[in-house]
Amino acid sequence: MRCAKNNSMSIRTRLTLWYTGILAITLVVFSALLYSLLAGILLAVMDERLASQAQNITRLIQAENDPVAVLLSGRVRLPEIDIFASQHYIQIVTADGQAVQLSDNLRGQVLPAPPVVADKIVAGESYAFTTDAGQGVRLRVYSRPILFAGRPVGAVQAARSLTELYDSLSVVRRVMVLGGGIFLLLAAVGGVILAAAALRPVQAITTTAQRIAGTQDLGQRIPVAVANDELGRLTSTINAMLARLQTLFQAQQRLIADVSHELRTPLTTIQGNLDLLHRGAANDPAAQRETLRAIGDETVRMGRLVNDLLLLAQADAGLRLSLVPVEMDTLLLEVYRQAQVMAQGVAVRLGAEDQAQVMGDHDRLRQLLLNLVDNALKYTPAGGEVTLSMYRRDGWVQVAVADTGIGIAPDDLPHIFERFYRADHRLTRPSGSGLGLSIAQWIAQAHAGRLEVASQPGRGSTFTLWLPEMTNSKLQIANGKWQMADGRRQKANSRWQIADGGQ
Ligand code: ADP
């Protein structure tokens, strides 16, 4: 119950309560210390005065020829001070504690003393104590022994009422309580105002967040009041997060639109061909074959698209590659043979081929190179040429797939590695989904490598894959990922990049 109540309390109220509470405790402790210090000082001052009075009278008695006789007779000459009119009292007692002389203003009433006082007199020690004189009057008494020949024969006890002192302290107490209360009240009000002002930006954040939730418009931003304070930084961080969310959301929407578009085309073709079959194409064996082939082609296309999408989704989710030593020259030879099978009217050649080993995933590297070769063959008209070559340079292996095809327009070049990006070839648009190069780029980066392209429209394109050689001492594999041998992440714009979770 208490917990729920606490949670429902606003930060402003909690801050104010804490602040006022801590202030109140500090104030009470400080006031208590000050009060007891003051009381102690006042009492010490009073004790000092009483001590000096008692001393004066003790001296008078000790100056007599026969102090003991004077003492016992009760004929001590008390000094001419206004003790009799004031609240000062004098009492002279013998060593066994019997009162032998009292100042007149005591009116025969003996000052009460606790038993310890008699012991102190016998021990020859001075002693200050507080005693109750009846009728609510409390007295402070200072007892000083009278010594004769080094032995205590009695004591002079000077006393004074504590009423005045108590009155003064009571005034101080009242001032402290009243002043402290007013001070705390002002502090609490100030605290509420300050907390409200400090938390106002939080309200702005809440309002914007609610508006975003209500309108689902990720384009809204929170106004930043003071950029450099804690809330300003929080606001900037939330704004940056909103911008990132907006980008991701837009990318996701674009992806959904692209995927549905790409899937709709083959589905429409399949649907159309099925209609044809329904409408009698089945009667003509040639037409039937053609229709079924078209359906088969589209199904394969769709299957490839779904596989590509799955791979990219896995890459996004941080798919780990199984890295083993791979002979790149052998792999290139395999790809070369496959390319020869795929080539239709395009000559496939093998250029320079150094021997090199890399740490990699054999199947993925093969898929990467086949994607490049497939594109090269797709975008090179019959009669053209595709050349595969491989070099070793400074700890790196470069595999180049060069074609003499249609090339890529400078406007398209920066985008060809984006998902679903396809240059508009207008007249000739070979089949494809626009995912091949994104996958190739991801595989390259997951091997601490990269993919580069150089192209001239009408003359051809060259795609170059850079992979770190197995002996590259600056790189090592940790947790299935490449990283610098000294544990650093790669720098932006360095000659190579390391993919982290398929970025
Ligand atoms: P697609 O399935 O369309 O080939 P990719 O991601 O493999 O998708 O390629 C993206 C785009 O890059 C292609 O649509 C094409 O415009 C361009 N492209 C890729 N390789 C070549 C090449 N060798 N020659 C000319 N254009 C190319």
Coordinates of C-alpha atoms and ligand atoms in Angstrom, one line a residue:
M1 CA 0.0 0.0 0.0
R2 CA 2.7 2.4 1.1
C3 CA 4.7 1.6 -2.0
A4 CA 1.8 2.3 -4.3
K5 CA 1.2 5.6 -2.6
N6 CA 4.8 6.6 -2.9
N7 CA 4.9 5.8 -6.6
S8 CA 1.8 7.9 -7.3
M9 CA 3.5 10.9 -5.6
S10 CA 4.9 13.3 -8.1
I11 CA 8.7 13.9 -8.4
R12 CA 8.0 17.5 -7.5
T13 CA 6.3 16.6 -4.2
R14 CA 8.9 14.0 -3.4
L15 CA 11.8 16.4 -4.1
T16 CA 10.2 19.1 -1.9
L17 CA 9.5 16.6 0.9
W18 CA 13.0 15.3 0.9
Y19 CA 14.5 18.7 0.6
T20 CA 12.4 20.1 3.4
G21 CA 12.9 17.0 5.6
I22 CA 16.6 17.2 5.3
L23 CA 16.6 20.9 6.0
A24 CA 14.3 20.3 9.1
I25 CA 16.6 17.7 10.5
T26 CA 19.7 19.9 9.9
L27 CA 17.9 22.8 11.5
V28 CA 16.8 20.8 14.6
V29 CA 20.2 19.3 15.2
F30 CA 21.9 22.7 14.7
S31 CA 19.4 24.5 17.0
A32 CA 19.7 21.8 19.7
L33 CA 23.5 22.1 19.6
L34 CA 23.3 25.9 19.8
Y35 CA 20.8 25.8 22.6
S36 CA 22.7 23.4 24.8
L37 CA 25.9 25.4 24.1
L38 CA 24.2 28.6 25.2
A39 CA 22.6 26.9 28.3
G40 CA 26.1 25.5 29.2
I41 CA 27.7 28.9 28.8
L42 CA 25.1 30.8 30.9
L43 CA 25.4 28.2 33.7
A44 CA 29.2 28.4 33.6
V45 CA 29.1 32.2 33.9
M46 CA 26.7 31.9 36.9
D47 CA 28.9 29.2 38.5
E48 CA 31.9 31.5 38.1
R49 CA 30.2 34.4 39.9
L50 CA 29.0 32.2 42.7
A51 CA 32.5 30.8 43.0
S52 CA 34.0 34.2 43.4
Q53 CA 31.4 35.2 46.0
A54 CA 32.0 32.0 48.0
Q55 CA 35.8 32.6 47.7
N56 CA 35.5 36.1 49.1
I57 CA 33.5 34.9 52.1
T58 CA 35.8 31.9 52.7
R59 CA 38.8 34.3 52.7
L60 CA 37.1 36.5 55.4
I61 CA 36.5 33.5 57.6
Q62 CA 40.0 32.2 57.1
A63 CA 41.5 35.6 58.0
E64 CA 40.0 35.4 61.6
N65 CA 42.2 34.4 64.5
D66 CA 40.1 31.5 65.3
P67 CA 38.1 30.6 62.3
V68 CA 36.6 27.5 63.8
A69 CA 35.2 29.4 66.7
V70 CA 33.8 32.1 64.4
L71 CA 32.3 29.4 62.3
L72 CA 30.7 27.5 65.1
S73 CA 29.3 30.7 66.7
G74 CA 27.7 31.6 63.4
R75 CA 29.1 35.1 63.6
V76 CA 30.7 35.4 60.2
R77 CA 30.8 38.9 58.9
L78 CA 29.1 38.7 55.5
P79 CA 30.3 41.3 52.9
E80 CA 28.3 44.4 52.1
I81 CA 26.8 43.3 48.8
D82 CA 23.2 43.5 47.8
I83 CA 22.9 39.8 48.3
F84 CA 20.1 40.3 50.8
A85 CA 17.8 42.1 48.4
S86 CA 18.7 40.1 45.3
Q87 CA 18.3 36.5 44.5
H88 CA 21.8 35.8 45.9
Y89 CA 21.8 33.6 49.0
I90 CA 24.6 32.6 51.3
Q91 CA 24.7 29.7 53.7
I92 CA 27.6 28.6 55.9
V93 CA 27.8 25.0 57.0
T94 CA 30.1 23.0 59.3
A95 CA 32.1 20.0 58.1
D96 CA 29.3 17.7 59.1
G97 CA 26.8 19.7 56.9
Q98 CA 25.0 21.6 59.6
A99 CA 23.9 25.1 58.6
V100 CA 25.4 27.6 61.1
Q101 CA 24.6 30.9 59.3
L102 CA 22.2 31.9 56.6
S103 CA 21.8 35.2 54.7
D104 CA 18.8 37.1 55.8
N105 CA 16.9 36.7 52.5
L106 CA 16.8 33.0 53.1
R107 CA 14.5 33.8 56.0
G108 CA 15.7 30.9 58.1
Q109 CA 15.2 28.4 55.3
V110 CA 18.1 26.0 54.9
L111 CA 19.4 25.4 51.3
P112 CA 18.7 21.7 50.5
A113 CA 21.8 19.8 49.3
P114 CA 22.2 16.3 48.0
P115 CA 24.3 13.9 50.1
V116 CA 27.3 14.1 47.7
V117 CA 27.9 17.7 48.9
A118 CA 28.8 16.6 52.4
D119 CA 31.4 14.1 50.9
K120 CA 32.8 16.9 48.8
I121 CA 33.2 19.2 51.8
V122 CA 35.0 16.4 53.8
A123 CA 37.2 15.8 50.7
G124 CA 38.0 19.5 50.7
E125 CA 36.6 20.0 47.1
S126 CA 34.4 22.7 45.6
Y127 CA 31.2 21.6 44.0
A128 CA 28.4 23.2 42.0
F129 CA 24.9 21.7 42.0
T130 CA 21.3 22.6 41.2
T131 CA 18.7 22.1 43.9
D132 CA 14.9 22.5 44.4
A133 CA 14.0 25.2 46.9
G134 CA 10.3 24.5 46.8
Q135 CA 7.5 26.4 45.1
G136 CA 8.9 25.7 41.7
V137 CA 12.1 27.7 42.4
R138 CA 15.3 26.1 41.4
L139 CA 18.6 27.3 42.7
R140 CA 22.2 27.0 41.6
V141 CA 24.5 26.5 44.5
Y142 CA 28.3 26.6 44.7
S143 CA 29.9 25.0 47.7
R144 CA 33.4 25.9 48.7
P145 CA 35.2 24.3 51.6
I146 CA 36.7 26.4 54.4
L147 CA 40.2 25.1 55.2
F148 CA 42.0 25.5 58.5
A149 CA 45.5 24.2 58.9
G150 CA 44.9 22.3 55.7
R151 CA 41.7 20.5 57.0
P152 CA 38.1 21.3 56.0
V153 CA 36.2 22.7 58.9
G154 CA 33.1 23.8 56.9
A155 CA 31.9 25.3 53.7
V156 CA 30.5 28.5 52.3
Q157 CA 27.6 27.9 49.9
A158 CA 26.6 30.7 47.5
A159 CA 23.4 30.3 45.6
R160 CA 21.3 32.1 43.1
S161 CA 17.8 31.4 41.6
L162 CA 17.8 29.9 38.1
T163 CA 14.5 31.6 37.2
E164 CA 16.0 34.4 35.2
L165 CA 18.3 32.0 33.3
Y166 CA 15.4 29.6 32.6
D167 CA 13.3 32.6 31.3
S168 CA 16.1 33.7 28.9
L169 CA 16.5 30.1 27.6
S170 CA 12.7 29.8 27.1
V171 CA 12.7 33.0 25.0
V172 CA 15.6 31.5 22.9
R173 CA 13.6 28.3 22.6
R174 CA 10.5 30.1 21.3
V175 CA 12.5 32.1 18.8
M176 CA 14.1 29.0 17.5
V177 CA 10.9 27.1 17.1
L178 CA 9.0 29.9 15.6
G179 CA 11.8 31.2 13.4
G180 CA 12.7 27.6 12.3
G181 CA 9.1 26.9 11.4
I182 CA 8.8 30.1 9.3
F183 CA 12.1 29.4 7.7
L184 CA 11.1 25.8 6.8
L185 CA 7.8 27.0 5.4
L186 CA 9.6 29.5 3.1
A187 CA 12.1 26.9 2.1
A188 CA 9.3 24.4 1.2
V189 CA 7.5 27.0 -0.9
G190 CA 10.8 27.9 -2.6
G191 CA 11.5 24.2 -3.1
V192 CA 8.1 23.6 -4.8
I193 CA 8.7 26.6 -7.1
L194 CA 12.3 25.5 -8.0
A195 CA 11.3 21.9 -8.5
A196 CA 8.4 22.9 -10.8
A197 CA 10.8 25.2 -12.8
A198 CA 13.4 22.5 -13.1
L199 CA 10.9 19.8 -14.1
R200 CA 9.1 21.9 -16.7
P201 CA 11.1 20.5 -19.6
V202 CA 10.1 17.0 -18.5
Q203 CA 6.5 18.1 -19.0
A204 CA 7.4 19.2 -22.5
I205 CA 9.0 15.7 -23.2
T206 CA 5.9 14.0 -21.9
T207 CA 3.6 16.1 -24.0
T208 CA 5.6 15.5 -27.1
A209 CA 5.8 11.8 -26.4
Q210 CA 2.0 11.7 -25.9
R211 CA 1.5 13.6 -29.1
I212 CA 3.7 11.2 -31.0
A213 CA 1.9 8.2 -29.5
G214 CA -1.5 9.8 -30.4
T215 CA -0.7 10.9 -33.9
Q216 CA 2.0 8.3 -34.7
D217 CA 4.0 11.1 -36.3
L218 CA 7.6 10.3 -35.6
G219 CA 8.6 13.6 -37.3
Q220 CA 7.9 15.6 -34.2
R221 CA 10.8 16.8 -32.0
I222 CA 11.0 18.1 -28.5
P223 CA 12.0 21.8 -28.1
V224 CA 15.4 22.1 -26.4
A225 CA 15.4 24.9 -23.8
V226 CA 19.0 24.9 -22.5
A227 CA 21.2 22.6 -24.7
N228 CA 23.9 22.0 -22.2
D229 CA 22.2 21.0 -19.0
E230 CA 21.1 17.5 -18.0
L231 CA 17.6 17.8 -19.3
G232 CA 18.8 19.5 -22.5
R233 CA 21.1 16.6 -23.1
L234 CA 18.2 14.1 -22.4
T235 CA 16.0 16.0 -24.8
S236 CA 18.7 16.0 -27.5
T237 CA 19.2 12.2 -27.0
I238 CA 15.5 11.6 -27.3
N239 CA 15.3 13.7 -30.4
A240 CA 18.3 11.8 -31.9
M241 CA 16.5 8.6 -31.0
L242 CA 13.3 9.8 -32.6
A243 CA 15.2 10.7 -35.8
R244 CA 16.8 7.2 -35.8
L245 CA 13.4 5.6 -35.2
Q246 CA 11.9 7.7 -38.0
T247 CA 14.6 6.5 -40.4
L248 CA 14.2 2.9 -39.3
F249 CA 10.4 3.2 -39.6
Q250 CA 10.6 4.7 -43.0
A251 CA 13.2 2.0 -44.1
Q252 CA 10.8 -0.6 -42.8
Q253 CA 7.9 0.8 -44.7
R254 CA 9.9 1.0 -47.8
L255 CA 11.1 -2.5 -47.4
I256 CA 7.5 -3.8 -46.9
A257 CA 6.5 -1.9 -50.0
D258 CA 9.4 -3.2 -52.0
V259 CA 8.9 -6.8 -50.8
S260 CA 5.2 -6.7 -51.6
H261 CA 5.9 -5.2 -55.0
E262 CA 8.6 -7.8 -55.8
L263 CA 6.3 -10.6 -54.7
R264 CA 3.3 -9.3 -56.5
T265 CA 5.0 -9.4 -59.9
P266 CA 5.7 -13.1 -60.0
L267 CA 2.4 -13.8 -58.3
T268 CA 0.5 -11.9 -61.0
T269 CA 2.4 -13.8 -63.7
I270 CA 1.6 -17.1 -62.0
Q271 CA -2.1 -16.1 -61.6
G272 CA -2.2 -15.0 -65.3
N273 CA -0.7 -18.3 -66.5
L274 CA -3.1 -20.3 -64.3
D275 CA -6.0 -18.4 -65.9
L276 CA -4.6 -19.3 -69.3
L277 CA -4.6 -23.0 -68.3
H278 CA -8.1 -22.7 -67.1
R279 CA -9.2 -21.1 -70.3
G280 CA -8.1 -24.0 -72.4
A281 CA -4.3 -23.7 -72.9
A282 CA -4.1 -27.1 -71.4
N283 CA -5.6 -28.5 -74.7
D284 CA -2.6 -27.3 -76.7
P285 CA 0.5 -29.3 -75.5
A286 CA 2.9 -26.6 -76.6
A287 CA 1.0 -23.8 -75.0
Q288 CA 0.6 -25.9 -71.9
R289 CA 4.4 -26.5 -71.7
E290 CA 5.1 -22.8 -72.2
T291 CA 2.6 -21.8 -69.5
L292 CA 3.9 -24.3 -67.0
R293 CA 7.5 -23.1 -67.7
A294 CA 6.6 -19.6 -67.0
I295 CA 4.9 -20.6 -63.7
G296 CA 8.0 -22.6 -62.8
D297 CA 10.3 -19.6 -63.6
E298 CA 8.3 -17.3 -61.5
T299 CA 8.2 -19.8 -58.6
V300 CA 12.0 -20.1 -58.7
R301 CA 12.3 -16.3 -58.8
M302 CA 10.1 -16.0 -55.8
G303 CA 12.0 -18.7 -54.0
R304 CA 15.3 -16.9 -54.6
L305 CA 13.8 -13.6 -53.4
V306 CA 12.5 -15.2 -50.2
N307 CA 15.9 -16.8 -49.6
D308 CA 17.7 -13.5 -50.1
L309 CA 15.4 -11.7 -47.7
L310 CA 15.8 -14.4 -45.1
L311 CA 19.6 -14.2 -45.4
L312 CA 19.5 -10.4 -45.0
A313 CA 17.1 -10.7 -42.0
Q314 CA 19.6 -13.2 -40.5
A315 CA 22.5 -10.7 -41.2
D316 CA 20.5 -8.0 -39.5
A317 CA 20.0 -10.2 -36.5
G318 CA 23.8 -10.8 -36.2
L319 CA 24.3 -14.1 -38.1
R320 CA 27.7 -15.6 -37.2
L321 CA 29.8 -17.0 -40.0
S322 CA 31.8 -20.2 -39.5
L323 CA 35.2 -19.0 -40.4
V324 CA 37.7 -21.6 -41.7
P325 CA 40.8 -21.4 -43.9
V326 CA 39.7 -21.0 -47.5
E327 CA 41.9 -21.4 -50.6
M328 CA 40.8 -18.5 -52.6
D329 CA 42.5 -19.6 -55.9
T330 CA 40.6 -23.0 -55.7
L331 CA 37.3 -21.1 -54.9
L332 CA 37.9 -18.8 -57.9
L333 CA 38.4 -21.7 -60.2
E334 CA 35.1 -23.2 -59.0
V335 CA 33.3 -20.0 -59.7
Y336 CA 35.0 -19.7 -63.1
R337 CA 33.7 -23.1 -64.1
Q338 CA 30.2 -22.3 -62.9
A339 CA 30.4 -19.0 -64.8
Q340 CA 31.2 -20.8 -68.0
V341 CA 28.1 -22.9 -67.6
M342 CA 26.0 -19.8 -67.0
A343 CA 27.4 -17.6 -69.8
Q344 CA 25.2 -17.3 -72.8
G345 CA 27.2 -15.7 -75.6
V346 CA 29.5 -14.0 -73.2
A347 CA 33.2 -15.1 -73.0
V348 CA 34.4 -15.9 -69.5
R349 CA 38.1 -15.6 -69.0
L350 CA 40.5 -16.2 -66.1
G351 CA 43.1 -13.5 -65.6
A352 CA 46.0 -13.3 -63.2
E353 CA 45.6 -15.7 -60.3
D354 CA 47.9 -15.6 -57.3
Q355 CA 47.6 -18.3 -54.6
A356 CA 46.1 -17.0 -51.4
Q357 CA 44.3 -18.2 -48.2
V358 CA 41.8 -16.3 -46.2
M359 CA 39.8 -17.1 -43.1
G360 CA 36.2 -17.3 -44.2
D361 CA 33.0 -19.0 -44.8
H362 CA 33.4 -21.0 -48.0
D363 CA 29.8 -21.1 -49.1
R364 CA 29.1 -17.4 -48.4
L365 CA 32.3 -16.4 -50.3
R366 CA 31.2 -18.6 -53.2
Q367 CA 27.7 -17.0 -53.1
L368 CA 29.3 -13.5 -53.1
L369 CA 31.4 -14.2 -56.2
L370 CA 28.6 -15.9 -58.0
N371 CA 26.4 -12.8 -57.3
L372 CA 29.1 -10.7 -59.0
V373 CA 29.5 -13.1 -61.9
D374 CA 25.8 -13.4 -62.3
N375 CA 25.4 -9.6 -62.5
A376 CA 28.4 -9.3 -64.9
L377 CA 26.8 -11.9 -67.2
K378 CA 23.4 -10.3 -66.8
Y379 CA 24.5 -6.8 -67.7
T380 CA 26.9 -7.8 -70.5
P381 CA 25.4 -8.2 -73.9
A382 CA 26.3 -11.3 -76.0
G383 CA 29.8 -10.9 -77.5
G384 CA 31.1 -9.2 -74.4
E385 CA 33.6 -10.5 -72.0
V386 CA 33.8 -11.2 -68.3
T387 CA 37.2 -11.7 -66.6
L388 CA 37.9 -13.1 -63.2
S389 CA 41.3 -12.4 -61.6
M390 CA 43.0 -12.5 -58.2
Y391 CA 46.0 -10.7 -56.7
R392 CA 47.8 -10.6 -53.3
R393 CA 48.9 -7.2 -52.0
D394 CA 50.1 -6.0 -48.6
G395 CA 48.2 -8.6 -46.6
W396 CA 45.1 -8.3 -48.7
V397 CA 43.6 -10.5 -51.4
Q398 CA 41.8 -8.8 -54.2
V399 CA 39.3 -10.7 -56.4
A400 CA 38.1 -8.7 -59.5
V401 CA 35.1 -9.5 -61.6
A402 CA 35.4 -7.2 -64.7
D403 CA 32.9 -7.1 -67.6
T404 CA 32.6 -5.2 -70.8
G405 CA 28.9 -4.7 -70.3
I406 CA 26.5 -1.8 -70.1
G407 CA 28.2 -0.2 -67.1
I408 CA 26.5 1.8 -64.3
A409 CA 25.5 5.5 -64.5
P410 CA 27.4 7.8 -62.1
D411 CA 24.0 8.7 -60.5
D412 CA 23.3 5.0 -59.7
L413 CA 26.8 4.1 -58.5
P414 CA 26.4 5.3 -54.9
H415 CA 23.1 3.4 -54.5
I416 CA 23.7 0.0 -56.1
F417 CA 24.6 -1.6 -52.7
E418 CA 21.3 -0.5 -51.2
R419 CA 18.6 -3.1 -50.7
F420 CA 16.1 -3.3 -53.6
Y421 CA 18.0 -0.6 -55.6
R422 CA 18.0 -1.4 -59.3
A423 CA 19.3 1.0 -61.9
D424 CA 16.6 1.7 -64.5
H425 CA 17.9 0.1 -67.7
R426 CA 14.7 1.0 -69.4
L427 CA 14.9 -1.0 -72.5
T428 CA 16.7 -4.0 -71.2
R429 CA 16.0 -4.8 -67.6
P430 CA 17.2 -8.3 -66.8
S431 CA 15.4 -10.1 -64.0
G432 CA 16.7 -9.5 -60.5
S433 CA 15.5 -8.2 -57.2
G434 CA 18.1 -5.6 -56.3
L435 CA 19.2 -7.6 -53.2
G436 CA 22.3 -9.4 -54.8
L437 CA 24.8 -6.6 -54.1
S438 CA 23.5 -5.8 -50.6
I439 CA 24.1 -9.5 -49.7
A440 CA 27.5 -9.5 -51.4
Q441 CA 28.5 -6.3 -49.5
W442 CA 27.3 -7.8 -46.2
I443 CA 29.3 -11.0 -46.8
A444 CA 32.4 -9.0 -47.6
Q445 CA 32.1 -6.9 -44.5
A446 CA 31.5 -9.9 -42.3
H447 CA 34.9 -11.1 -43.5
A448 CA 36.5 -7.8 -42.5
G449 CA 36.6 -7.0 -46.2
R450 CA 34.8 -4.7 -48.6
L451 CA 33.5 -4.5 -52.0
E452 CA 34.4 -1.7 -54.5
V453 CA 33.1 -0.8 -57.9
A454 CA 34.5 1.1 -60.8
S455 CA 32.3 1.5 -63.9
Q456 CA 32.0 3.4 -67.1
P457 CA 28.6 3.5 -68.8
G458 CA 28.8 1.7 -72.1
R459 CA 32.3 0.4 -71.4
G460 CA 31.8 -2.0 -68.5
S461 CA 32.2 -2.4 -64.8
T462 CA 34.7 -4.0 -62.4
F463 CA 33.7 -5.2 -59.0
T464 CA 36.7 -5.8 -56.6
L465 CA 36.4 -7.8 -53.4
W466 CA 39.1 -7.0 -50.7
L467 CA 39.6 -9.7 -48.1
P468 CA 42.4 -9.8 -45.4
E469 CA 44.8 -12.6 -46.1
M470 CA 45.0 -15.3 -43.4
T471 CA 48.5 -14.1 -42.5
N472 CA 47.4 -10.5 -42.0
S473 CA 48.8 -9.9 -38.5
K474 CA 46.8 -6.7 -37.9
L475 CA 43.6 -8.7 -37.7
Q476 CA 42.3 -11.5 -35.7
I477 CA 39.1 -13.4 -35.1
A478 CA 37.3 -13.0 -31.8
N479 CA 33.8 -14.5 -31.1
G480 CA 33.4 -15.3 -34.7
K481 CA 34.1 -11.7 -35.8
W482 CA 37.1 -10.0 -37.2
Q483 CA 38.8 -7.3 -35.1
M484 CA 42.1 -5.5 -34.9
A485 CA 44.8 -7.6 -33.2
D486 CA 45.1 -5.0 -30.5
G487 CA 41.4 -5.2 -29.8
R488 CA 40.5 -1.8 -31.3
R489 CA 37.5 -1.5 -33.5
Q490 CA 38.2 -0.3 -37.1
K491 CA 38.2 3.4 -37.9
A492 CA 35.7 4.9 -40.2
N493 CA 37.2 5.3 -43.7
S494 CA 40.0 3.0 -43.0
R495 CA 41.1 0.8 -45.8
W496 CA 39.0 -2.0 -44.6
Q497 CA 35.8 -2.4 -42.5
I498 CA 34.7 -4.9 -40.0
A499 CA 31.0 -5.8 -40.0
D500 CA 29.3 -6.0 -36.7
G501 CA 26.1 -8.0 -37.0
G502 CA 25.8 -7.5 -40.7
Q503 CA 26.0 -3.7 -40.8
Ligands
ADP1 P1 19.8 -7.1 -59.4 O1 19.1 -8.3 -58.9 O2 19.0 -6.0 -59.9 O3 21.0 -7.5 -60.2 P2 21.9 -6.3 -57.5 O4 21.8 -5.8 -56.1 O5 22.7 -7.4 -57.8 O6 20.4 -6.5 -58.0 O7 22.4 -5.0 -58.4 C1 21.8 -3.8 -58.2 C2 21.9 -3.0 -59.4 O8 23.3 -2.7 -59.7 C3 21.4 -3.7 -60.6 O9 20.0 -3.5 -60.8 C4 22.2 -3.0 -61.7 O10 21.5 -1.8 -62.1 C5 23.5 -2.6 -61.1 N1 24.5 -3.6 -61.5 C6 25.0 -4.6 -60.7 N2 26.1 -5.2 -61.3 C7 26.2 -4.6 -62.5 C8 27.1 -4.8 -63.6 N3 28.0 -5.8 -63.6 N4 26.9 -4.0 -64.7 C9 26.0 -3.1 -64.7 N5 25.1 -2.8 -63.7 C10 25.2 -3.6 -62.6

